[in-house]
Coordinates of N, CA, C and O and ligand atoms in Angstrom, one line a residue:
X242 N 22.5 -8.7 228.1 CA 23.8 -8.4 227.5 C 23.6 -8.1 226.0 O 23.0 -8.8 225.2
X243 N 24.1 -6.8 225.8 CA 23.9 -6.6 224.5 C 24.3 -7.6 223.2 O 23.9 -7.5 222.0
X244 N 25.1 -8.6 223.7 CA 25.6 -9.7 222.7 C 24.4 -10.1 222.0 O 24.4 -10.2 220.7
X245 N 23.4 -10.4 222.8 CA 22.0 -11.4 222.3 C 21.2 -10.1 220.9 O 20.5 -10.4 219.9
X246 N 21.7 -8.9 221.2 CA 20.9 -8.0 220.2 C 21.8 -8.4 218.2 O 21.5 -8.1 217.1
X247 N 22.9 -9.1 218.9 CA 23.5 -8.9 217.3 C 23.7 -10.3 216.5 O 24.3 -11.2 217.2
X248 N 23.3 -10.6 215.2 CA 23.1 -11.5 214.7 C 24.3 -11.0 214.0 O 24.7 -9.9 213.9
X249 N 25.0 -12.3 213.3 CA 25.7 -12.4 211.7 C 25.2 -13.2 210.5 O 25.4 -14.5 210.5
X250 N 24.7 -12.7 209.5 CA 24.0 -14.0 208.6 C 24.7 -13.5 207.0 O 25.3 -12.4 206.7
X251 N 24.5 -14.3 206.3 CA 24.9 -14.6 205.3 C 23.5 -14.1 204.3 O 22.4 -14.4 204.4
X252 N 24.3 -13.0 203.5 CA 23.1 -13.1 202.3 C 22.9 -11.1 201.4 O 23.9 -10.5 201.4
X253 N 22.7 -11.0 201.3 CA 22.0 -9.8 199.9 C 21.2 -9.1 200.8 O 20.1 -9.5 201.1
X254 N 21.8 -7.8 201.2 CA 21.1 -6.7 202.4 C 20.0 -5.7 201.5 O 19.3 -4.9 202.1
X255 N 19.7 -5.8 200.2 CA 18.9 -4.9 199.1 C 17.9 -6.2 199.5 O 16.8 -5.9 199.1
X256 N 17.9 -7.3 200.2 CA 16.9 -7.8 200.4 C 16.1 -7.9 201.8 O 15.1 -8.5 202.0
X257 N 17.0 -7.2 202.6 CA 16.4 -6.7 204.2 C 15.1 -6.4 204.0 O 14.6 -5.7 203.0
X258 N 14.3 -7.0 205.4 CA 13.3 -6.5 205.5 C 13.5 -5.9 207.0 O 13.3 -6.6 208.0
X259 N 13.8 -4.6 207.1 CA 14.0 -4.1 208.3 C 14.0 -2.5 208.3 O 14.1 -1.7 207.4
X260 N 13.9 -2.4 209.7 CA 13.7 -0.9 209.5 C 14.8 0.4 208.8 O 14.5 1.5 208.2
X261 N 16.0 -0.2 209.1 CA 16.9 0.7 208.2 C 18.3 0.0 207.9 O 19.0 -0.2 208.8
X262 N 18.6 -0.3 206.7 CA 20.2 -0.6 206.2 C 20.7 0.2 205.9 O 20.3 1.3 205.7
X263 N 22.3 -0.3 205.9 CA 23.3 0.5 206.0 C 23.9 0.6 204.5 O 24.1 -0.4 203.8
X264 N 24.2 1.6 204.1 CA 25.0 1.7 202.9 C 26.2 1.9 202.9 O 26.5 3.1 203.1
X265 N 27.4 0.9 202.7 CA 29.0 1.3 202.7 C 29.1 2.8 201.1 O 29.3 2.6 199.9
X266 N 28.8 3.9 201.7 CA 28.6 5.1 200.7 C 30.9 5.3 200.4 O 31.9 4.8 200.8
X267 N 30.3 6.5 199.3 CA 31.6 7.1 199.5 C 31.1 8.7 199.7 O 29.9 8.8 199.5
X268 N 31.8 9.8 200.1 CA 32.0 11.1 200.6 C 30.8 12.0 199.5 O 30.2 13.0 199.8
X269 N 30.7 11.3 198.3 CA 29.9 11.7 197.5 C 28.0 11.4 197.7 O 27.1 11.7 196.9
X270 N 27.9 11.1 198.5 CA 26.4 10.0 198.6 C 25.9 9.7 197.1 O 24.7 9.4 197.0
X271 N 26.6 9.8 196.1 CA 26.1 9.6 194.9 C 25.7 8.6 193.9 O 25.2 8.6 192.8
X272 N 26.4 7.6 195.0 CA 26.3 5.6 194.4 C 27.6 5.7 194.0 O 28.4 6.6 194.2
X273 N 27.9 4.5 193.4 CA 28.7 3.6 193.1 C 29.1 2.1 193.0 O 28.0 1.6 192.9
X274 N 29.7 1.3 193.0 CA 29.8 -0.4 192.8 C 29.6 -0.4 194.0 O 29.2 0.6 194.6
X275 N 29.9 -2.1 194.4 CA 29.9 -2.5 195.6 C 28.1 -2.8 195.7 O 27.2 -2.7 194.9
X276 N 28.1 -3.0 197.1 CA 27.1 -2.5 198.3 C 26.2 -1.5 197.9 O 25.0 -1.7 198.1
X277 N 26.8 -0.2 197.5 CA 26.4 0.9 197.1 C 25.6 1.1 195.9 O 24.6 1.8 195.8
X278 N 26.2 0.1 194.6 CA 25.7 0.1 193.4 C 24.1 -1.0 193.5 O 23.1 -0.9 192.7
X279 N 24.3 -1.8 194.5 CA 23.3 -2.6 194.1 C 22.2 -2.5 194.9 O 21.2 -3.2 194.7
X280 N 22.4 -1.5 196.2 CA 21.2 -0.7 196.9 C 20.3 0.1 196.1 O 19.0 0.0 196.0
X281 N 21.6 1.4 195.3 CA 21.2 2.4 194.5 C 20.6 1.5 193.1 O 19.8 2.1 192.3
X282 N 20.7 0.5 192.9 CA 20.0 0.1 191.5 C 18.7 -1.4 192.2 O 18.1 -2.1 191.3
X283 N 18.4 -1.6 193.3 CA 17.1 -1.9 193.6 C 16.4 -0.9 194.3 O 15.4 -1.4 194.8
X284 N 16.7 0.6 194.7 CA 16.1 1.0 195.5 C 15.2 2.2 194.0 O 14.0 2.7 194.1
X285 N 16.0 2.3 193.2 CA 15.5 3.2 191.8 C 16.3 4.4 191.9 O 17.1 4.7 192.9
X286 N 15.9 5.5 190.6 CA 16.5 6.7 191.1 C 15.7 7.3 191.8 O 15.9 8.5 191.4
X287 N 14.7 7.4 192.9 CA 14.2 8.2 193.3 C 15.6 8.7 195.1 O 15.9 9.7 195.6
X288 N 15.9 7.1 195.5 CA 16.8 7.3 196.0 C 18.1 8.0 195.5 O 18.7 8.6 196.4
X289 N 18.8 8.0 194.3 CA 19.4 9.3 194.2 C 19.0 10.9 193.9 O 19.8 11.8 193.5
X290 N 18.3 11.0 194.1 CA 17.7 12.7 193.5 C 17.7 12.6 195.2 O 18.2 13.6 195.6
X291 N 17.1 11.6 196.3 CA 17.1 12.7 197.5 C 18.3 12.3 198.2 O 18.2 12.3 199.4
X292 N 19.6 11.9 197.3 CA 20.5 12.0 198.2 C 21.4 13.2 197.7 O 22.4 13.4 198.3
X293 N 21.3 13.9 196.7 CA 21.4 14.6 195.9 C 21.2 15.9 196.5 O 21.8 17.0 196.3
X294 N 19.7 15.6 197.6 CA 19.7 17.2 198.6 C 20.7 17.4 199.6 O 21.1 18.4 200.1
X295 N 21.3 15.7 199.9 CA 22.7 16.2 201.5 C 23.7 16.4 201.3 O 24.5 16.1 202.2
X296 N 24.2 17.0 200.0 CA 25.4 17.9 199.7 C 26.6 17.0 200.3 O 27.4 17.6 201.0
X297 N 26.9 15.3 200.1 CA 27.5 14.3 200.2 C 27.7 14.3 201.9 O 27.0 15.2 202.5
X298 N 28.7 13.3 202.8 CA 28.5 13.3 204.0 C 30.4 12.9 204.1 O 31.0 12.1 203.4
X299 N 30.8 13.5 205.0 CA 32.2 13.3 205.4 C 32.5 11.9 205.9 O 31.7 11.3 206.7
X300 N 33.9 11.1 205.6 CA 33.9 9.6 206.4 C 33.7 9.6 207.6 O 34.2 10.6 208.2
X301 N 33.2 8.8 208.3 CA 32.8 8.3 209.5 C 31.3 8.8 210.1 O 30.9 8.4 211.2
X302 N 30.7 9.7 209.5 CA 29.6 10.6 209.8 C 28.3 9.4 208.4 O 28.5 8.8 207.4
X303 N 27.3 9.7 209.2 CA 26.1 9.3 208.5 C 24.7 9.8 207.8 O 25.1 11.0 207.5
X304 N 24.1 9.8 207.5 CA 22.8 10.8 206.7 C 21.9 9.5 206.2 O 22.2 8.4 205.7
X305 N 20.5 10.2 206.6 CA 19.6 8.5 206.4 C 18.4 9.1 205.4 O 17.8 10.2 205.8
X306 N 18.1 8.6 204.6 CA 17.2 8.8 203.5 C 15.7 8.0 203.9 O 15.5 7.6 205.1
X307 N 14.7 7.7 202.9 CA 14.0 6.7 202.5 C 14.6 5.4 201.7 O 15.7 5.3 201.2
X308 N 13.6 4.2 201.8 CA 14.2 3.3 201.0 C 13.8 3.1 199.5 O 14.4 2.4 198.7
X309 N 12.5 3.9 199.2 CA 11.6 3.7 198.1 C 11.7 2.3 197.8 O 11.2 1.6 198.6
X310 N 12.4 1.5 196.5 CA 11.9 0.4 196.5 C 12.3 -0.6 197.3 O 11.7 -1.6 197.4
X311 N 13.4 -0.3 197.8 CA 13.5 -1.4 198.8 C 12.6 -2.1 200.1 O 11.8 -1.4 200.7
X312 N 12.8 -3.2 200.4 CA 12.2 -3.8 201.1 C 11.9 -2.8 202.4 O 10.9 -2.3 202.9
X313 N 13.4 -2.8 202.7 CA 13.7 -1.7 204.2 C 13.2 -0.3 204.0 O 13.4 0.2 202.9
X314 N 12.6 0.3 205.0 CA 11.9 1.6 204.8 C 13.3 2.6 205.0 O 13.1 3.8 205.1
X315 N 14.4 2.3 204.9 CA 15.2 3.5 205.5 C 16.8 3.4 205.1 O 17.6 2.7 205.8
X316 N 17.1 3.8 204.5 CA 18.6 3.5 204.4 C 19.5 4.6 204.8 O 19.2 5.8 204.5
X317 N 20.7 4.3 205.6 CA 21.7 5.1 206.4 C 23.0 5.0 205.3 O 23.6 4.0 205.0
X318 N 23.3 6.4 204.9 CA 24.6 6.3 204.4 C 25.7 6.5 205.1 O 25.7 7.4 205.9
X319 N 27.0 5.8 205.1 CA 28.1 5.9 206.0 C 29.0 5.7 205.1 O 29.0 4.7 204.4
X320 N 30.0 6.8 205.1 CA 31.2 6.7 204.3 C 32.1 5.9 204.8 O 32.4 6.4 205.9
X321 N 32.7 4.9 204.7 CA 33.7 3.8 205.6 C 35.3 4.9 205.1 O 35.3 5.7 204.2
X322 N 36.3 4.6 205.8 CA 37.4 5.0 205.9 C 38.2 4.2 204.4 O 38.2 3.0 204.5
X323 N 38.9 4.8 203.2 CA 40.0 4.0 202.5 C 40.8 3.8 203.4 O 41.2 4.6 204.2
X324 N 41.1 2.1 203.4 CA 42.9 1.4 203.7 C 43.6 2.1 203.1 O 43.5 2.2 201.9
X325 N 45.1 3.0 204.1 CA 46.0 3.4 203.5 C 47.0 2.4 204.2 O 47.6 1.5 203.5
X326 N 47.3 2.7 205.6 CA 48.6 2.2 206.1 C 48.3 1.7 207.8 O 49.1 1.1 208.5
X327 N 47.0 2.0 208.1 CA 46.3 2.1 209.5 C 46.9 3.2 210.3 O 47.0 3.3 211.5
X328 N 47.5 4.2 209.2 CA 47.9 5.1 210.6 C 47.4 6.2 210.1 O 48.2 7.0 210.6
X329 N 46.8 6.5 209.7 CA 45.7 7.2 209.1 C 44.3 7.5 209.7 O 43.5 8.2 209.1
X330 N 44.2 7.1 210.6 CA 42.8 6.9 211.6 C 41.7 6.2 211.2 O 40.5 6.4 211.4
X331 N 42.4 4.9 210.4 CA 41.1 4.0 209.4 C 40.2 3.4 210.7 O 39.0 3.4 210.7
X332 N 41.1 3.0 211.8 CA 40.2 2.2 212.6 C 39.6 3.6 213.3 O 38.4 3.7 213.1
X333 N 40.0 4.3 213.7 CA 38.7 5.0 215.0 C 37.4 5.7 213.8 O 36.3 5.9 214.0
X334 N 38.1 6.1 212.4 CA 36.6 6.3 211.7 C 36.0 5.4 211.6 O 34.8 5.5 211.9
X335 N 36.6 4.0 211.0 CA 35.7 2.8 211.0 C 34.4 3.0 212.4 O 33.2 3.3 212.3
X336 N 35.1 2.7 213.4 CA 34.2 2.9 214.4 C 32.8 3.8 214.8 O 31.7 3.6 215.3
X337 N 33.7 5.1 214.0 CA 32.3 6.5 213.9 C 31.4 6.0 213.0 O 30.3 6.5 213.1
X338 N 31.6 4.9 211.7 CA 30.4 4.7 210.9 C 29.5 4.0 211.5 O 28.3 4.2 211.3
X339 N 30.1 2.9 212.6 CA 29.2 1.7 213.1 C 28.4 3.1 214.5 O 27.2 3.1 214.7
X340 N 29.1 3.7 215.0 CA 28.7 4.4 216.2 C 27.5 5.8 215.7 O 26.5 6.1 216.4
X341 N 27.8 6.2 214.8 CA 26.7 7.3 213.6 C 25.7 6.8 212.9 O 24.6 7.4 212.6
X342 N 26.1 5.4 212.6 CA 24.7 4.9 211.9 C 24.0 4.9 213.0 O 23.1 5.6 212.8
X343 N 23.9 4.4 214.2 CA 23.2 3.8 215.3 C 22.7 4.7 216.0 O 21.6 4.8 216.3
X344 N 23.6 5.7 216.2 CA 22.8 6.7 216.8 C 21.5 7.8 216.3 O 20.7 8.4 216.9
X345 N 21.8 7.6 214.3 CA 21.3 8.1 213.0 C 19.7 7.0 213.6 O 18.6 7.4 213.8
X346 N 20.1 5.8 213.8 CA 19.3 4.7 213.3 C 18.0 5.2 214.4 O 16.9 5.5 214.0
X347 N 18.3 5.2 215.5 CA 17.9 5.2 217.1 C 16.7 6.8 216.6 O 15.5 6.7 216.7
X348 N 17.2 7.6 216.3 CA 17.0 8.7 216.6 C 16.0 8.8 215.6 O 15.4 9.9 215.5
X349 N 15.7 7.9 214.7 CA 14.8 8.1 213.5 C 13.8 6.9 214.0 O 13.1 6.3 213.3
X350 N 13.8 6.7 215.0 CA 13.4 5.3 215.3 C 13.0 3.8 215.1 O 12.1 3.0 215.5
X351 N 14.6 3.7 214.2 CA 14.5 2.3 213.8 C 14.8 1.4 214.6 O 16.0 1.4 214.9
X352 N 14.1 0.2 215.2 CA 14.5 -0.9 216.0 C 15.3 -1.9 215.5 O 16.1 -2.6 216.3
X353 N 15.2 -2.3 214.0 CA 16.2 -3.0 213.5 C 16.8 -2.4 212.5 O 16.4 -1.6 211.7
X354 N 18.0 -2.9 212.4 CA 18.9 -2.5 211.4 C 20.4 -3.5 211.4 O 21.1 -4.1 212.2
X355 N 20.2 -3.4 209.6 CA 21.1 -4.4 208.8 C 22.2 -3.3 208.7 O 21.9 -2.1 208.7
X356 N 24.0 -3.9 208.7 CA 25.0 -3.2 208.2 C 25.5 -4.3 207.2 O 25.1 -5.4 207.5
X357 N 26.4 -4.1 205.9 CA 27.0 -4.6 205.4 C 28.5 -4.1 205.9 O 28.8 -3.1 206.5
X358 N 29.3 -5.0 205.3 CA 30.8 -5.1 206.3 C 31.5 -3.5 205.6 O 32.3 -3.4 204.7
X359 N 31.0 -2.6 206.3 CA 31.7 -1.4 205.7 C 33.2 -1.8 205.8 O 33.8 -2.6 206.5
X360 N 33.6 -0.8 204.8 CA 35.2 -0.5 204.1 C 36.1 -2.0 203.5 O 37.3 -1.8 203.1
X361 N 35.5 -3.4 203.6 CA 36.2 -4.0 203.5 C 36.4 -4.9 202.1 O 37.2 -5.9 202.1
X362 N 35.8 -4.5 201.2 CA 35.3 -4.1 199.8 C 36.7 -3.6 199.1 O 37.9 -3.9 199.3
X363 N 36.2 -2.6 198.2 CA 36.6 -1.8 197.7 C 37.7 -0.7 198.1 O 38.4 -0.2 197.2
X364 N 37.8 -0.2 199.7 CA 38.6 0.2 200.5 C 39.2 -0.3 201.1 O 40.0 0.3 201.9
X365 N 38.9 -2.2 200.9 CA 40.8 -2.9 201.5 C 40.7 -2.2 202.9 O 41.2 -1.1 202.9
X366 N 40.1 -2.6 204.2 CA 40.1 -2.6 205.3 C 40.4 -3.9 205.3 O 39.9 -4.7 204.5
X367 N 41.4 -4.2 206.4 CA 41.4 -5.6 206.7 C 40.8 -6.2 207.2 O 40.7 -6.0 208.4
X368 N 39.8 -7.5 206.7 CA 38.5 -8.0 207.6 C 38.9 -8.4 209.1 O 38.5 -8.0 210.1
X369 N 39.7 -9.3 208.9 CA 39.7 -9.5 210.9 C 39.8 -8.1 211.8 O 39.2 -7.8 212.8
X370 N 40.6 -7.6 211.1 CA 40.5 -6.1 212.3 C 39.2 -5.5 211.9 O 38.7 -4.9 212.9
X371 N 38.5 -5.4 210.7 CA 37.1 -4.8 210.5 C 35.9 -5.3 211.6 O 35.1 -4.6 212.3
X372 N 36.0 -6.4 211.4 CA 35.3 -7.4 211.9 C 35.1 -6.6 213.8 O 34.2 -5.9 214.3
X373 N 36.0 -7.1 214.3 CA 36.5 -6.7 215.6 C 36.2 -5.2 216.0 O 35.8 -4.9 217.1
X374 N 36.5 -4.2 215.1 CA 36.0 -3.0 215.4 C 34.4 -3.1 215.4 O 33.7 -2.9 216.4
X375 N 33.8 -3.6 214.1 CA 32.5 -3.3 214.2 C 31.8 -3.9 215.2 O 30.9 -3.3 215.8
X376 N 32.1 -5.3 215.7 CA 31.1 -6.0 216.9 C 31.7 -4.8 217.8 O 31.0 -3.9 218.2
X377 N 32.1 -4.8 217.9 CA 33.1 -4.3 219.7 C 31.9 -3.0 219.6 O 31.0 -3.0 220.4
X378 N 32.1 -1.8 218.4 CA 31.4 -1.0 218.1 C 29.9 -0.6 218.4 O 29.2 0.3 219.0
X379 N 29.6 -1.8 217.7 CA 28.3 -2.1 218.1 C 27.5 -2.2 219.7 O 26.6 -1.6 220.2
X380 N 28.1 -2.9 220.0 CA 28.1 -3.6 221.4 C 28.1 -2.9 222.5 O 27.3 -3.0 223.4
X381 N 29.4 -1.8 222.3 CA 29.1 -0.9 222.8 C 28.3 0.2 222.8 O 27.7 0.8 223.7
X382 N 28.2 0.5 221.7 CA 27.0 1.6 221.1 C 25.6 1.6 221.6 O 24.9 2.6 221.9
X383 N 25.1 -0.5 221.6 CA 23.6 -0.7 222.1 C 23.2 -0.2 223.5 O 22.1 0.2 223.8
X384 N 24.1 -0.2 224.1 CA 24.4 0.1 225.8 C 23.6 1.5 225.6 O 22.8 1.8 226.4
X385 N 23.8 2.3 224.6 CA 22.9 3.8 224.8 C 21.7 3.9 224.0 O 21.0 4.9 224.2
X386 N 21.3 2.9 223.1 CA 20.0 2.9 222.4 C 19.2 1.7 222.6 O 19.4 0.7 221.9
X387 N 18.4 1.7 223.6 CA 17.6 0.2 224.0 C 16.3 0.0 223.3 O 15.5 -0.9 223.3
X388 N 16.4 1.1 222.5 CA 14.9 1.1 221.4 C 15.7 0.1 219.7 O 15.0 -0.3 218.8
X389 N 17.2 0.1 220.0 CA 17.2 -0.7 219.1 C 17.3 -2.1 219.6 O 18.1 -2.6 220.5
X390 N 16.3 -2.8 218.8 CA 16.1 -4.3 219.0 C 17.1 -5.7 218.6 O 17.1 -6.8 219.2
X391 N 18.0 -5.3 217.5 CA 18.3 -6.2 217.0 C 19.3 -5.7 215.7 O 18.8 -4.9 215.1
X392 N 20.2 -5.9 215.4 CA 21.5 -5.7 214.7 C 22.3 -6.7 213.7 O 23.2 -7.4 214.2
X393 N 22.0 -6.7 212.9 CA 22.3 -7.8 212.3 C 24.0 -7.3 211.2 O 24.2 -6.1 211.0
X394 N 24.6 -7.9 210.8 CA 26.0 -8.0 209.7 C 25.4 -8.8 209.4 O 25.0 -9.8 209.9
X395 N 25.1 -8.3 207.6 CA 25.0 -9.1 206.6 C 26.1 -9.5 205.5 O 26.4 -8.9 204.5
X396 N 26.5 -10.4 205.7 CA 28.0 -10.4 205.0 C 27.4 -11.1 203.4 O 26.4 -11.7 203.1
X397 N 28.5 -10.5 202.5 CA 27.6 -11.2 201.4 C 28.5 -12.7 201.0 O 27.9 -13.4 200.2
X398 N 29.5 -13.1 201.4 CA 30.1 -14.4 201.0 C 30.5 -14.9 202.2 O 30.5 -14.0 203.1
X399 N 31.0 -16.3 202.6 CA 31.0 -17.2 203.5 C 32.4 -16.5 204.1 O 32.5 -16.6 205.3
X400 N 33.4 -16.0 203.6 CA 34.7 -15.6 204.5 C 34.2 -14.8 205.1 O 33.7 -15.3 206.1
X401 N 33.9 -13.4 204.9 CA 33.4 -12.6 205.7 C 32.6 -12.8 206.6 O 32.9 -12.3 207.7
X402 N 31.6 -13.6 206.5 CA 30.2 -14.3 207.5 C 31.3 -15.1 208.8 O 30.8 -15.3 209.9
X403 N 32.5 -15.3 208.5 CA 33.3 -16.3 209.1 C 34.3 -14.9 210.3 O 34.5 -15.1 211.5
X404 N 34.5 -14.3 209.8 CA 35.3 -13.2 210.0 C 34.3 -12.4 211.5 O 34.8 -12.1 212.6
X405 N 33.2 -12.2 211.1 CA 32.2 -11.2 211.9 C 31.9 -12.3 212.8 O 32.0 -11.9 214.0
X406 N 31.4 -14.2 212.8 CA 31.7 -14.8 213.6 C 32.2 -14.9 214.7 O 31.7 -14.8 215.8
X407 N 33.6 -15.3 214.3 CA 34.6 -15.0 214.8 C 34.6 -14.1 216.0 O 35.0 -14.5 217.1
X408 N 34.1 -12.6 215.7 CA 34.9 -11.5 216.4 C 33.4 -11.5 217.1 O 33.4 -10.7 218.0
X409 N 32.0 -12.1 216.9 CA 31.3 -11.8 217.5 C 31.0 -12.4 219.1 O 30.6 -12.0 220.2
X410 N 31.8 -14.2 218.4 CA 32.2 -15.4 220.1 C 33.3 -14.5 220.6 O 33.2 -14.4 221.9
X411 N 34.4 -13.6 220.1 CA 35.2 -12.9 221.3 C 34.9 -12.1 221.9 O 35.6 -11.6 222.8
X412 N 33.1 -11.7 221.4 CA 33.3 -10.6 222.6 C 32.9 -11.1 223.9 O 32.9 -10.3 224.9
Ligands
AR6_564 N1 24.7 -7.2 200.3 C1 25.6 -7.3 201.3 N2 26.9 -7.0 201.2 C2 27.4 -6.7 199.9 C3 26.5 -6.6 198.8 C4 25.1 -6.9 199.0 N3 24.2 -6.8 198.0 N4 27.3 -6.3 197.7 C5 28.5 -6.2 198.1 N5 28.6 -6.5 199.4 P1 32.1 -2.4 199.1 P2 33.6 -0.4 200.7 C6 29.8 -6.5 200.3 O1 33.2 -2.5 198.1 O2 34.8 -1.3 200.8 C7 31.5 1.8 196.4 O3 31.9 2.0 195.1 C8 31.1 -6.8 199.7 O4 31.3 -8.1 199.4 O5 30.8 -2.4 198.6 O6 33.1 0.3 201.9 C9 31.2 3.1 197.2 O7 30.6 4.0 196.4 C10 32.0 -6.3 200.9 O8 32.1 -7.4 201.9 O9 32.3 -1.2 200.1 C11 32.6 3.5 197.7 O10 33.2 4.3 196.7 C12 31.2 -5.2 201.6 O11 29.9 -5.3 201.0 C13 33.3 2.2 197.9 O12 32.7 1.2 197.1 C14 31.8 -3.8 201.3 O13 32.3 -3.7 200.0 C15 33.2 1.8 199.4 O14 34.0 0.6 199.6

């Protein structure tokens, strides 16, 4: 059962040691706060000059670099969807980030990979429904890539860690 492939832990994903993390980007791949700011400022600028070659990446769609200083050899950018009203298609793009990275991930052949809680930051996605898309997402996703090993949500504070929890015992 793909369940056993997905972990939820608590903690600072610029400190993964794994084959590829996820970056909550925006449409620009150019950094920013968040997740984003503190990837792009442990990984150095070498990581922005080569994201600077993928002419930014549309929401829900992915593009995967090197990690240079980071621990993790590989970082996956994924633009998460802004909260407007949910009628907007926040959740089925939500979904394309967790379903793009993985496929992104697989295909470069990474067996493990860290996500941080895209969109729920700075883009005000609602975590319990975040939460629920991404396991569900995932879950189903692993069913087509058996080269990935292991999947972890790294939440960086105890609500969130509680949240992906949560939606990981319902599946
Ligand atoms: N490790 C793991 N999670 C983290 C870390 C970290 N080091 N730092 C923050 N988080 P956000 P978004 C959590 O705002 O909502 C940027 O400016 C954070 O607590 O980073 O997708 C981009 O350039 C939250 O739970 O991403 C975009 O413009 C989660 O990561 C915009 O923000 C996501 O919060 C994207 O907004």
């Amino acid at each position: 059962m793909n369940k056993n492939r997905i972990e939820v832990i608590q903690g600072d994903i610029t400190k993964s040691e794994v084959d590829a993390i996820v970056n909550a980007a925006n449409t620009s791949l150019l950094g920013g706060g968040g997740v984003d700011g503190a990837i792009h400022m442990a990984a150095g600028s070498a990581l922005l000059a080569e994201c600077r070659t993928l002419n930014g990446c549309p929401t829900g769609e992915a593009k995967i670099t090197r990690g240079y200083r980071l621990p993790a050899k590989h970082v996956i950018h994924t633009p998460g969807p802004r909260w407007r009203d949910g009628e907007h298609g926040e959740p089925e793009l939500l979904a394309s980030c967790y379903r793009n990275c993985l496929r992104v991930a697989a295909e470069n052949h990474c067996a493990t990979v860290d996500f941080p809680s895209i969109s729920t930051g700075v883009y005000h996605f609602p975590l319990e429904q975040a939460a629920e898309i991404a396991i569900r997402t995932i879950a189903e996703t692993l069913e087509h890539y058996s080269s990935i090993r292991r999947v972890r949500m790294v939440c960086f504070d105890a609500r969130t860690q509680k949240a992906y929890e949560k939606a990981l015992e319902a599946l």
